[in-house]
Amino acid sequence: TLFDQLGGEAAVTAVTTKFYANIQADPTVANFFKGINMADQTNKTASFLCAALGGPKAWGGRNLKDVHAHMGVTNAQFTTVIGHLRSALTSAGVAAALVDQTVAVAETVRKDVVTA
Ligand code: HEM
């Protein structure tokens, strides 16, 4: 699975930590996460990604469409955020083909997150 190829839960969590660091350093998207517990957020998104990438544990959290419904995220903002995932993967030394496949999995939630 992509989960195995990335190096399992620890590796996915490390990439997710870097992903949110990139987001918080970007004033075009950082404000969405004002007041959010980022340790918690990192754990939840890492769990979600592990499941989506073929890991052994099912996602036990909320439906992503419900979670993001009120946020007004635009397609452009989502694309920006996906770019932050891509750079987190690349800076972790993940091979280009695996970066592309992982990003493609994250892209599957665009329809649930974008509402504006
Ligand atoms: C929750 C924003 C994209 C997965 C959240 C929360 C915010 C947020 C603010 C916290 C909600 C709360 O605790 O009240 C955004 C924005 C995005 C984005 C602005 C893009 C522009 C994504 C993507 C994924 C994702 C790409 C998955 C790959 C999650 C998960 C939760 C969450 C798993 C927690 C759900 C739960 O509480 O069970 N998001 N998100 N989000 N987001 Fe996103």
Coordinates of C-alpha atoms and ligand atoms in Angstrom, one line a residue:
T1 CA 0.0 0.0 0.0
L2 CA 1.0 3.7 -0.2
F3 CA 0.9 3.6 3.6
D4 CA 3.6 1.0 3.7
Q5 CA 5.7 2.6 0.9
L6 CA 5.7 5.9 2.9
G7 CA 7.0 4.1 6.0
G8 CA 3.8 3.6 8.0
E9 CA 2.1 5.6 10.7
A10 CA 5.2 7.4 12.1
A11 CA 6.3 8.6 8.6
V12 CA 2.7 9.8 7.8
T13 CA 2.5 11.6 11.1
A14 CA 5.9 13.3 10.5
V15 CA 4.7 14.5 7.0
T16 CA 1.4 15.7 8.5
T17 CA 3.3 17.7 11.2
K18 CA 5.3 19.4 8.4
F19 CA 2.2 19.9 6.3
Y20 CA 0.5 21.9 9.1
A21 CA 3.7 23.8 9.8
N22 CA 3.7 24.9 6.1
I23 CA 0.1 25.9 6.3
Q24 CA 0.6 27.9 9.5
A25 CA 3.5 29.7 7.8
D26 CA 1.3 30.7 4.9
P27 CA -0.9 33.8 5.6
T28 CA -3.3 32.9 2.7
V29 CA -4.5 29.8 4.6
A30 CA -3.2 30.0 8.2
N31 CA -6.3 31.8 9.5
F32 CA -8.6 28.8 9.1
F33 CA -6.6 27.2 11.9
K34 CA -6.8 30.0 14.4
G35 CA -7.8 28.7 17.8
I36 CA -7.5 25.0 16.6
N37 CA -5.4 22.6 18.7
M38 CA -2.8 21.7 16.2
A39 CA -1.5 18.6 18.0
D40 CA -5.0 17.2 17.9
Q41 CA -5.5 18.4 14.3
T42 CA -2.2 16.7 13.3
N43 CA -3.2 13.4 14.9
K44 CA -6.7 13.4 13.3
T45 CA -5.4 14.2 9.8
A46 CA -2.6 11.7 10.1
S47 CA -5.1 9.0 11.1
F48 CA -7.4 10.0 8.2
L49 CA -4.5 9.9 5.7
C50 CA -3.2 6.6 7.1
A51 CA -6.6 5.0 6.4
A52 CA -7.0 6.6 3.0
L53 CA -3.5 5.4 2.0
G54 CA -4.4 1.8 2.8
G55 CA -3.2 1.6 6.4
P56 CA -4.7 -1.0 8.8
K57 CA -7.0 1.3 10.9
A58 CA -10.2 2.6 9.6
W59 CA -10.9 6.4 10.0
G60 CA -13.0 6.7 13.1
G61 CA -13.5 10.4 13.1
R62 CA -16.2 12.7 11.6
N63 CA -17.3 12.9 8.0
L64 CA -15.0 15.4 6.2
K65 CA -17.9 17.0 4.4
D66 CA -19.7 17.9 7.6
V67 CA -16.5 19.0 9.3
H68 CA -15.6 21.5 6.6
A69 CA -19.1 22.6 5.5
H70 CA -19.1 26.0 7.2
M71 CA -15.6 27.0 6.4
G72 CA -16.0 28.5 2.9
V73 CA -12.8 26.9 1.5
T74 CA -12.2 27.8 -2.2
N75 CA -10.7 25.6 -4.9
A76 CA -7.7 27.9 -4.9
Q77 CA -7.2 27.6 -1.2
F78 CA -7.5 23.9 -1.4
T79 CA -4.9 23.8 -4.2
T80 CA -2.6 25.9 -2.0
V81 CA -3.0 23.4 0.9
I82 CA -2.3 20.5 -1.4
G83 CA 0.9 22.3 -2.4
H84 CA 1.9 22.4 1.3
L85 CA 1.3 18.6 1.5
R86 CA 3.4 18.1 -1.7
S87 CA 6.3 20.1 -0.2
A88 CA 6.1 18.3 3.1
L89 CA 6.4 15.0 1.3
T90 CA 9.3 16.2 -0.9
S91 CA 11.2 17.7 2.1
A92 CA 10.8 14.3 3.9
G93 CA 12.7 12.7 1.0
V94 CA 9.7 10.8 -0.5
A95 CA 10.4 9.8 -4.1
A96 CA 8.6 11.9 -6.8
A97 CA 6.3 9.1 -8.0
L98 CA 5.2 8.3 -4.5
V99 CA 4.6 12.0 -3.8
D100 CA 2.3 12.2 -6.8
Q101 CA 0.3 9.1 -5.7
T102 CA 0.0 10.4 -2.2
V103 CA -1.1 13.8 -3.3
A104 CA -3.7 12.1 -5.6
V105 CA -5.2 10.4 -2.5
A106 CA -5.4 13.7 -0.7
E107 CA -7.1 15.3 -3.8
T108 CA -10.0 12.9 -3.3
V109 CA -11.3 15.0 -0.4
R110 CA -11.4 18.2 -2.5
K111 CA -15.1 17.7 -3.2
D112 CA -15.8 17.4 0.6
V113 CA -13.7 20.4 1.7
V114 CA -14.3 23.0 -1.0
T115 CA -17.6 24.8 -0.6
A116 CA -16.9 28.3 -2.0
Ligands
HEM1 C1 -10.6 19.4 10.5 C2 -9.6 23.2 7.8 C3 -8.2 20.3 4.1 C4 -8.7 16.5 7.1 C5 -10.4 20.7 10.1 C6 -10.5 21.8 10.9 C7 -10.2 22.9 10.2 C8 -9.9 22.4 8.8 C9 -10.2 24.4 10.6 C10 -10.9 21.8 12.4 C11 -12.4 21.8 12.7 C12 -12.7 21.9 14.1 O1 -12.0 21.2 14.9 O2 -13.6 22.6 14.5 C13 -9.2 22.8 6.5 C14 -8.9 23.6 5.4 C15 -8.5 22.8 4.4 C16 -8.6 21.4 4.9 C17 -8.9 25.1 5.4 C18 -8.0 23.1 3.0 C19 -8.0 24.4 2.5 C20 -8.2 19.1 4.6 C21 -7.6 17.9 4.0 C22 -7.8 16.8 4.8 C23 -8.4 17.3 6.0 C24 -6.9 18.0 2.6 C25 -7.3 15.4 4.6 C26 -6.4 15.0 3.8 C27 -9.3 17.0 8.2 C28 -9.6 16.1 9.3 C29 -10.2 16.9 10.3 C30 -10.2 18.3 9.8 C31 -9.4 14.6 9.4 C32 -10.7 16.5 11.7 C33 -12.0 15.8 11.6 C34 -12.6 15.4 13.0 O3 -12.7 16.3 13.9 O4 -12.9 14.2 13.2 N1 -10.0 21.1 8.8 N2 -9.0 21.5 6.2 N3 -8.6 18.7 5.9 N4 -9.7 18.3 8.5 FE1 -9.4 19.9 7.3

